[in-house]
Coordinates of C-alpha atoms and ligand atoms in Angstrom, one line a residue:
X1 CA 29.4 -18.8 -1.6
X2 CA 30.5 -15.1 -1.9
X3 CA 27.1 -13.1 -0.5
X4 CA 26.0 -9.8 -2.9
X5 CA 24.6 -7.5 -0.9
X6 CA 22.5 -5.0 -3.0
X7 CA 19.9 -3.8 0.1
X8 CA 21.8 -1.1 1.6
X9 CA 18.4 0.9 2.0
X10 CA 17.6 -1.4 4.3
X11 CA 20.6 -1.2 6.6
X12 CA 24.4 -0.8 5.8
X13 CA 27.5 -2.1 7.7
X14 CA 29.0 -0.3 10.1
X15 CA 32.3 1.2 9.0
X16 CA 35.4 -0.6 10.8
X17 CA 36.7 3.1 11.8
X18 CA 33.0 3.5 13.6
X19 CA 33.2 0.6 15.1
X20 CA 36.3 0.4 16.6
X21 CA 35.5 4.4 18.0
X22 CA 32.4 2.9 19.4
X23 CA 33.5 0.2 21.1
X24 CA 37.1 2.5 22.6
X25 CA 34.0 4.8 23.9
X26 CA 31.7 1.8 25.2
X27 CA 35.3 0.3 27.4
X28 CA 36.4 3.7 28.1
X29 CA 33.3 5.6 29.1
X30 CA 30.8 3.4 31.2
X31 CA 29.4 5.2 33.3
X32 CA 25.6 6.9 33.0
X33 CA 25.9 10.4 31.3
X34 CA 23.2 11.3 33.9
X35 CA 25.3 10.6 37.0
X36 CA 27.1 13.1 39.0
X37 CA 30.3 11.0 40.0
X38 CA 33.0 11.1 37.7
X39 CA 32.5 8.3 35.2
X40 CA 28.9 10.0 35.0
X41 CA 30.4 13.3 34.1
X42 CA 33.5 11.7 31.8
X43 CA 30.7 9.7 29.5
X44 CA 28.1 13.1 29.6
X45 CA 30.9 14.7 28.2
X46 CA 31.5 12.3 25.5
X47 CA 27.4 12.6 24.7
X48 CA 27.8 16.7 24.4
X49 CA 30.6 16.0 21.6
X50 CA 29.2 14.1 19.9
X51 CA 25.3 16.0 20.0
X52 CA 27.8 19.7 19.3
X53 CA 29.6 17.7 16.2
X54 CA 26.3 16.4 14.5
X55 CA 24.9 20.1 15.6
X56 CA 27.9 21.6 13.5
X57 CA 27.6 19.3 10.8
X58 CA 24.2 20.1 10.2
X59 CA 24.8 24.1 11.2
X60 CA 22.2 23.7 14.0
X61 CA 22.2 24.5 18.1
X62 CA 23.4 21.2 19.9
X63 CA 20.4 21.8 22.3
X64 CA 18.2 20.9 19.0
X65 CA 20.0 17.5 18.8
X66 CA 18.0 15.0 20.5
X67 CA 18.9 11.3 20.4
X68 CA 16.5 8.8 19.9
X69 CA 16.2 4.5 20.0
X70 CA 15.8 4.7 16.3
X71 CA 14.2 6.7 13.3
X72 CA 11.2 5.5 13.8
X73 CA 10.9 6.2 17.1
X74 CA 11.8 10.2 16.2
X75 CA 8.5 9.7 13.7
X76 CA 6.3 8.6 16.3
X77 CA 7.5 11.5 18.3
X78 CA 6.9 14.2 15.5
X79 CA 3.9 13.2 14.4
X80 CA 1.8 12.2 17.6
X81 CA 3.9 14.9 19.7
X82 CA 2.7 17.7 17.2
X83 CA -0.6 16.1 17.1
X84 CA -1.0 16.5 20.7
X85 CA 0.4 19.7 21.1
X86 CA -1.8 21.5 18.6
X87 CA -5.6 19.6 19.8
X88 CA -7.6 22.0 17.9
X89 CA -5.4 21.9 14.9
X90 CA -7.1 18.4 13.3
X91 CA -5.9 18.4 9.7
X92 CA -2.7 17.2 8.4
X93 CA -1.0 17.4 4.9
X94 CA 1.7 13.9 4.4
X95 CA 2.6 12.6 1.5
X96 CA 1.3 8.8 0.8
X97 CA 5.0 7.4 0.1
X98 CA 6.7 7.9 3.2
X99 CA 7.9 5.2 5.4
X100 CA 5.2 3.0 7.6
X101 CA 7.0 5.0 10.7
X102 CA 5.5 8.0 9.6
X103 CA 2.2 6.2 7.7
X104 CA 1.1 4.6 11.0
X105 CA 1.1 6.8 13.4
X106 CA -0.9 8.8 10.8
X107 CA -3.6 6.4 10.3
X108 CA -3.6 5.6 14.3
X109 CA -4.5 9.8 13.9
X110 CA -7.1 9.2 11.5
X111 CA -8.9 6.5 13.7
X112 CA -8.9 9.2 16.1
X113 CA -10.8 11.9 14.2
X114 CA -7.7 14.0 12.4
X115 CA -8.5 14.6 9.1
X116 CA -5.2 13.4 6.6
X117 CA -5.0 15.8 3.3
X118 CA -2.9 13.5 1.1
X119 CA -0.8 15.2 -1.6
X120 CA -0.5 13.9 -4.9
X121 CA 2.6 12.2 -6.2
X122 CA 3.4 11.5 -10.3
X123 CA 4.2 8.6 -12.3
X124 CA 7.9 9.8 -11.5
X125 CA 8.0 9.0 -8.0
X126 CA 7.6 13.1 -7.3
X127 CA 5.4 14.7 -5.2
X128 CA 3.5 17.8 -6.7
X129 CA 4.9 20.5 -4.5
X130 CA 3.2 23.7 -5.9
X131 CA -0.2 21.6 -5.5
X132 CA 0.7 21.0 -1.8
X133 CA 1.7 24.3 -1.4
X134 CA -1.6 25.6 -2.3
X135 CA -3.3 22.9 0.3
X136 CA -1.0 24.2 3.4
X137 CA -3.0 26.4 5.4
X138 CA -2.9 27.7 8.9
X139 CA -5.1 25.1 10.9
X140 CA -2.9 22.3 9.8
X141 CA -1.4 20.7 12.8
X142 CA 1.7 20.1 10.7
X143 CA 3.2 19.2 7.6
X144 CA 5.1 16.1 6.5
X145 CA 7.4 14.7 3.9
X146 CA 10.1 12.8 3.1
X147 CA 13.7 13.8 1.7
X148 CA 14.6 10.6 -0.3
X149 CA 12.5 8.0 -0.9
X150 CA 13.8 4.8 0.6
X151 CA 12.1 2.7 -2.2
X152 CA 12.8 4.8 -5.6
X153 CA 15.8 7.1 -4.4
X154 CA 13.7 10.1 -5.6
X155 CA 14.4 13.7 -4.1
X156 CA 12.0 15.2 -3.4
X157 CA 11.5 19.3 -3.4
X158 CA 11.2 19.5 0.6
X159 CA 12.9 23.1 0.3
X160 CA 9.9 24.2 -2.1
X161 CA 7.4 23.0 1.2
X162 CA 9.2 24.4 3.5
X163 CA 9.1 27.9 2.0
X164 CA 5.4 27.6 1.8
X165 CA 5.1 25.8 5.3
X166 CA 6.9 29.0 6.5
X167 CA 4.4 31.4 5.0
X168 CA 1.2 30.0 6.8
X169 CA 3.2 29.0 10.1
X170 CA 2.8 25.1 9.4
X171 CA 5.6 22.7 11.3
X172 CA 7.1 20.9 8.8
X173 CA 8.5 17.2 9.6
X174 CA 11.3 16.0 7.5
X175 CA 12.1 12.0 7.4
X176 CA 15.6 12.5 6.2
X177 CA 17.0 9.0 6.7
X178 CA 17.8 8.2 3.2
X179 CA 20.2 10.9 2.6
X180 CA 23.2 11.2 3.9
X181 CA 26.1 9.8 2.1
X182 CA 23.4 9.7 -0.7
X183 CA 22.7 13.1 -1.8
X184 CA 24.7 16.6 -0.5
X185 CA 23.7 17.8 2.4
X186 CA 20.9 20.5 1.8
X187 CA 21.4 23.0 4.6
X188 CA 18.3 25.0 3.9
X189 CA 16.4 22.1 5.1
X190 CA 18.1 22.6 8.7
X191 CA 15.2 25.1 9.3
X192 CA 12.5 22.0 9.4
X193 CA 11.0 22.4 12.6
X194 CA 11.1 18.3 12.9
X195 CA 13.9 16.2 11.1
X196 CA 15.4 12.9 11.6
X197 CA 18.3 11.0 10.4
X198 CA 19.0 7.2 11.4
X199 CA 22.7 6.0 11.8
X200 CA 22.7 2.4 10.5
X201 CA 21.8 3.5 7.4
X202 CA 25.3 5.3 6.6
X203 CA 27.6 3.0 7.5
X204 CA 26.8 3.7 11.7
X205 CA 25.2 1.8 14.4
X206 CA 22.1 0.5 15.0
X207 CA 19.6 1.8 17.7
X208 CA 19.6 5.3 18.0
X209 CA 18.1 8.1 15.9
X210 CA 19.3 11.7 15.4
X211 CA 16.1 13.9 15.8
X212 CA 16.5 17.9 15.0
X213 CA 14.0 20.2 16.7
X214 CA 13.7 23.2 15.6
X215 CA 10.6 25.1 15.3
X216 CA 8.9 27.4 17.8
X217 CA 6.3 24.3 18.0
X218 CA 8.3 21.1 19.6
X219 CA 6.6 18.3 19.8
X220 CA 5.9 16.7 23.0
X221 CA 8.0 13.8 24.3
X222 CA 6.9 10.6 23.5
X223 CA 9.0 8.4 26.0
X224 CA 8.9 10.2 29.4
X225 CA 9.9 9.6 33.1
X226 CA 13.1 9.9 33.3
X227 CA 14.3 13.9 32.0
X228 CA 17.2 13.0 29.5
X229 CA 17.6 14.7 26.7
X230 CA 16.3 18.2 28.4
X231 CA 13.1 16.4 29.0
X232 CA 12.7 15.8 25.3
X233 CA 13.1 11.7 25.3
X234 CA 13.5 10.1 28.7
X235 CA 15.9 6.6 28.8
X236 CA 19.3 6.3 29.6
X237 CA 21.5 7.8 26.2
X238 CA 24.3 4.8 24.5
X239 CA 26.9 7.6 24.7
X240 CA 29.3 4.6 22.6
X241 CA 26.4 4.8 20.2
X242 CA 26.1 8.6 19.9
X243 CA 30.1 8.8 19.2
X244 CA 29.7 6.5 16.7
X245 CA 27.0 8.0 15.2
X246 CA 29.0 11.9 15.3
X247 CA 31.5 9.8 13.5
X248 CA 30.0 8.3 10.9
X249 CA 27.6 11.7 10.1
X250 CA 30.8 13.6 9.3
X251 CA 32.4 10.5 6.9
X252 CA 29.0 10.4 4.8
X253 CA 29.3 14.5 5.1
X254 CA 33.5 14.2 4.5
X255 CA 33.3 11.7 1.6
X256 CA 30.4 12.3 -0.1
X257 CA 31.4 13.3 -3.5
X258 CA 33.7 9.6 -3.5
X259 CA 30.5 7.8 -2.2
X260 CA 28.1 9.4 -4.9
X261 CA 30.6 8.6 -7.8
X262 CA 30.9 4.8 -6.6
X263 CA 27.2 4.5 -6.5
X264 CA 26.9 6.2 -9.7
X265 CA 29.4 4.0 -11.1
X266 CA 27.8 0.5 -9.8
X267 CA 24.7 1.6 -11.1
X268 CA 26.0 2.2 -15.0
X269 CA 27.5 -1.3 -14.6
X270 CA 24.2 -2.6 -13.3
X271 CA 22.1 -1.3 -15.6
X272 CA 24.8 -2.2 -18.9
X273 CA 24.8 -5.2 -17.2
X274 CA 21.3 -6.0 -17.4
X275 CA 21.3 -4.8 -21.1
X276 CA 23.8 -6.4 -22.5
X277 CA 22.3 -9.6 -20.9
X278 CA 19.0 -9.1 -23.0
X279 CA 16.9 -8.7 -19.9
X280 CA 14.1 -6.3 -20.5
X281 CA 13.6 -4.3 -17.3
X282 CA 12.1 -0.2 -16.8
X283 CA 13.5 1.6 -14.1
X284 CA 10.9 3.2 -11.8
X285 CA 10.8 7.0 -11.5
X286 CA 13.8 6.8 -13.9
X287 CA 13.2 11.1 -14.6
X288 CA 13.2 11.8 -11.1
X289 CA 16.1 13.3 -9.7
X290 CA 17.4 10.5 -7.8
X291 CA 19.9 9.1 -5.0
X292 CA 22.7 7.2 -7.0
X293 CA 22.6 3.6 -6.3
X294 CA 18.6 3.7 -5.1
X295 CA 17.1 1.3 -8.1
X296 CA 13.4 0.3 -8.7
X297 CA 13.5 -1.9 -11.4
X298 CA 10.4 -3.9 -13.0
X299 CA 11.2 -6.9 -14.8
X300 CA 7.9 -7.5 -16.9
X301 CA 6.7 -10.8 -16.8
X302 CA 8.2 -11.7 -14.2
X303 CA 7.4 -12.0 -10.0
X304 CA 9.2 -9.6 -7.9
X305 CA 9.1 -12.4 -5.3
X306 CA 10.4 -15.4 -6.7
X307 CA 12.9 -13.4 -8.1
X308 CA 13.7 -12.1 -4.6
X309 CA 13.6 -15.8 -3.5
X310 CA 15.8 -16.7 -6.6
X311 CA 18.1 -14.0 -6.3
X312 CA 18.6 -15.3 -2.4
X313 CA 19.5 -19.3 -3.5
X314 CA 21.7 -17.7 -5.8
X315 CA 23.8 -15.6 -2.9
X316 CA 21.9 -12.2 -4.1
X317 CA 20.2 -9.6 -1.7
X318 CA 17.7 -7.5 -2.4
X319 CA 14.6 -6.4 -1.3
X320 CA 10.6 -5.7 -2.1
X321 CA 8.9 -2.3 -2.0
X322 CA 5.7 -4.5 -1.4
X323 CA 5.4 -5.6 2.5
X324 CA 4.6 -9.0 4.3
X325 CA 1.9 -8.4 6.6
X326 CA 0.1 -11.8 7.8
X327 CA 1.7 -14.0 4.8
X328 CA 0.3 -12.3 2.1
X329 CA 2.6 -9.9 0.3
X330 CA 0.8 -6.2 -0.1
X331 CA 2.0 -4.3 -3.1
X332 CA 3.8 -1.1 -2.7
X333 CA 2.0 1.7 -1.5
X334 CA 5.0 3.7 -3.1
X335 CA 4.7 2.6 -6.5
X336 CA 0.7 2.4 -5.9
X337 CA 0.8 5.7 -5.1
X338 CA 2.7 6.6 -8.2
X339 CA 0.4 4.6 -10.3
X340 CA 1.6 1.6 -11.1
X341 CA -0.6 -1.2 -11.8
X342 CA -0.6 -4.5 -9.7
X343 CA 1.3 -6.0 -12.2
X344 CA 3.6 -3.8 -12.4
X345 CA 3.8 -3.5 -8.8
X346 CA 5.0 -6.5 -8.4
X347 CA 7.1 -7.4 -10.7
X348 CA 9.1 -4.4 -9.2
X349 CA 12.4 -4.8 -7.2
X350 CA 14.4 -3.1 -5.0
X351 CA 17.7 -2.8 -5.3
X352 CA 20.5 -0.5 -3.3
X353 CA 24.1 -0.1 -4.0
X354 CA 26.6 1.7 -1.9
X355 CA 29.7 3.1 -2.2
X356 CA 31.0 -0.1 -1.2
X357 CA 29.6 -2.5 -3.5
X358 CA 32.2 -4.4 -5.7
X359 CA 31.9 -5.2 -9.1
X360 CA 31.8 -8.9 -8.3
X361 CA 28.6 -8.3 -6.9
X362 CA 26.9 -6.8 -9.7
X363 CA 28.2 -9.4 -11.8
X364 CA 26.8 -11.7 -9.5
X365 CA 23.1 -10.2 -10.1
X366 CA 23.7 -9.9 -13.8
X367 CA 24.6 -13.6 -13.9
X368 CA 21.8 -14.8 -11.6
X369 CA 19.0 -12.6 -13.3
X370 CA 19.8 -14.4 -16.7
X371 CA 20.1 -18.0 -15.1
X372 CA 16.9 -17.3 -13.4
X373 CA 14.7 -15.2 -16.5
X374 CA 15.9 -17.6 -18.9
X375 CA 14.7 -20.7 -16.9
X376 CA 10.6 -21.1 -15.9
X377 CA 12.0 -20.5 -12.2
X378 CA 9.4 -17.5 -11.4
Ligands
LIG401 N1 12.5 6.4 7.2 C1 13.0 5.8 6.1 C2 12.9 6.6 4.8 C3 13.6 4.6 6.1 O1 14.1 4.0 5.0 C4 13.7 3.9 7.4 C5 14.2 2.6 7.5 O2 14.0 1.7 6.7 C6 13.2 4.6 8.5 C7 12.6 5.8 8.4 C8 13.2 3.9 9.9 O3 14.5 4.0 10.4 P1 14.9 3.2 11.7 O4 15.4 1.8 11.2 O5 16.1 4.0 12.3 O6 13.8 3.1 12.6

């Protein structure tokens, strides 16, 4: 059975010209970047390439280029680094629909006595950014939302916080994983004093992070003991990994306007798809300017679940904004945020396309989602 793979959100595959760079630099350049022999200074080279290309592509210094293990671990780092820096700063203003990287270290935060100012988000997936604006004042300890969000595509204003972030002198963290090869690059969000980006999620490898420091208040490291990364995030660097990574930033940068169209075009056939198939279905923050490709769909009536589980027997991938945590599903705290009802929250599905999806895999959906909705399957 020919797999469709509609969960690109989730992670993406690495592109064949990223792979094969990554593993020429993993054979070619083995020695420790830290090391003062010459395989230690051939591979720190290759590192410094490949931070000053990501640092170019992103019109930053390449001493604000810090590699991490992952996005998430660039999250932990912003948000419990600024936390500690700051000590008598105790309130923090996040929005309630970023990822669990950034929503658990802020509850750890809250446990310990930091005060969490929640902004509001609409029924469009949006969060109210002149209402935030108002609440950003100068004993925050910082500020934080995301770019795109992972489960509804929707952009959010982060420019419009970052202006009034500025004004009071209020870091702002940026999760910026979900755009790249999505949306254009927005360089005015350079300026965030925190950002991060995450590699396997356009089309680059897994296990490193790209964080971006750039405020007058870094945050302080997270992993220490070792002085990489100017003393920023201690470990050994996977220089093979960092190349890759360089490479695959500047192919979501280079081919963006090809990538958005695809998705774009995916997504009309999709949703005709769906249509023409009599299957009712509303698309979640539908007037919300949104990442092409990045679907929420509610099919009322119906179990998001068992249709997952459906879709799966059926060779379909997709994925649930709600969460497993000790066998019980949890609704979405995205869609809960927005207001959704239970119901609604989970009848919800999440489904991401990519510039590479084919055709034969939205039929593939089309077809299963009226074998399924017209049986008593779910
Ligand atoms: N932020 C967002 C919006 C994400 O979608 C994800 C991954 O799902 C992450 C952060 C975490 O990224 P990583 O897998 O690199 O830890």
């Amino acid at each position: 059975m020919i797999r469709a793979y509609l969960d690109h959100n989730a992670t993406t595959p690495i592109d064949p010209r990223v792979q094969e760079l990554q593993t020429a630099t993993a054979e070619g350049f083995p020695g420790n970047p830290s090391s003062l022999h010459r395989e230690g200074r051939e591979a720190r080279r290759q590192l410094e390439d490949a931070r000053a290309r990501i640092a170019e592509l992103l019109q930053v210094e390449a001493r604000d280029i810090v590699f991490t293990g992952s996005a998430t671990e660039a999250a932990n780092t912003a948000i419990f680094g600024l936390a500690n820096k700051r000590p008598e700063h105790r309130r923090i203003l996040a929005s309630p629909i970023e990822h669990p990287c950034v929503l658990e270290p802020l509850e750890r935060l809250a446990r310990e006595g930091f005060e969490i100012d929640w902004m509001e988000t609409g029924n469009d997936g949006l969060v109210d950014i002149a209402a935030a604006r108002e609440r950003c004042r100068p004993d925050l300890a910082f500020a934080v939302l995301m770019q795109v969000n992972n489960e509804t595509g929707a952009i959010q204003d982060v420019a419009g916080l970052l202006d009034g972030c500025r004004e009071m002198r209020v870091p702002l963290v940026v999760d910026r994983v979900q755009a790249p090869g999505k949306v254009e690059n927005d360089p005015r969000l350079r300026d965030a004093d925190v950002s991060f980006f995450s590699p396997h999620k356009f089309n680059g490898p897994r296990g490193i992070g790209i964080m971006v420091l750039r405020g007058e208040t870094s945050p302080q490291a997270l992993v220490i003991g070792g002085g990489q990364e100017r003393e920023r995030r201690a470990g050994t660097e996977n220089v093979a990994a960092a190349v890759a990574a360089a490479r695959a930033f500047e192919l979501a940068l280079e081919e963006i306007d090809l990538r958005r169209l695809k998705r774009a075009e995916r997504e009309e056939q999709l949703l005709a798809g769906l249509g023409d198939a009599g299957i009712e279905y509303v698309l979640n923050a539908a007037s919300a300017p949104r990442a092409p490709g990045v679907l929420n769909l509610r099919f009322p009536g119906h179990y998001g679940e068992s249709l997952l589980m459906n879709l799966d027997l059926r060779g379909v991938a997709v994925s649930l904004g709600s969460a497993c945590s000790s066998g019980s599903i949890e609704a979405s705290h995205v869609l809960r945020a927005m207001g959704l009802d239970l119901e609604e929250n989970y009848s919800s599905l999440r489904l991401s396309l990519s510039h590479l999806t084919k055709s034969v895999e939205i039929n593939s959906f089309v077809r299963a989602m009226s074998e399924i909705t017209s049986s008593t399957e779910d």
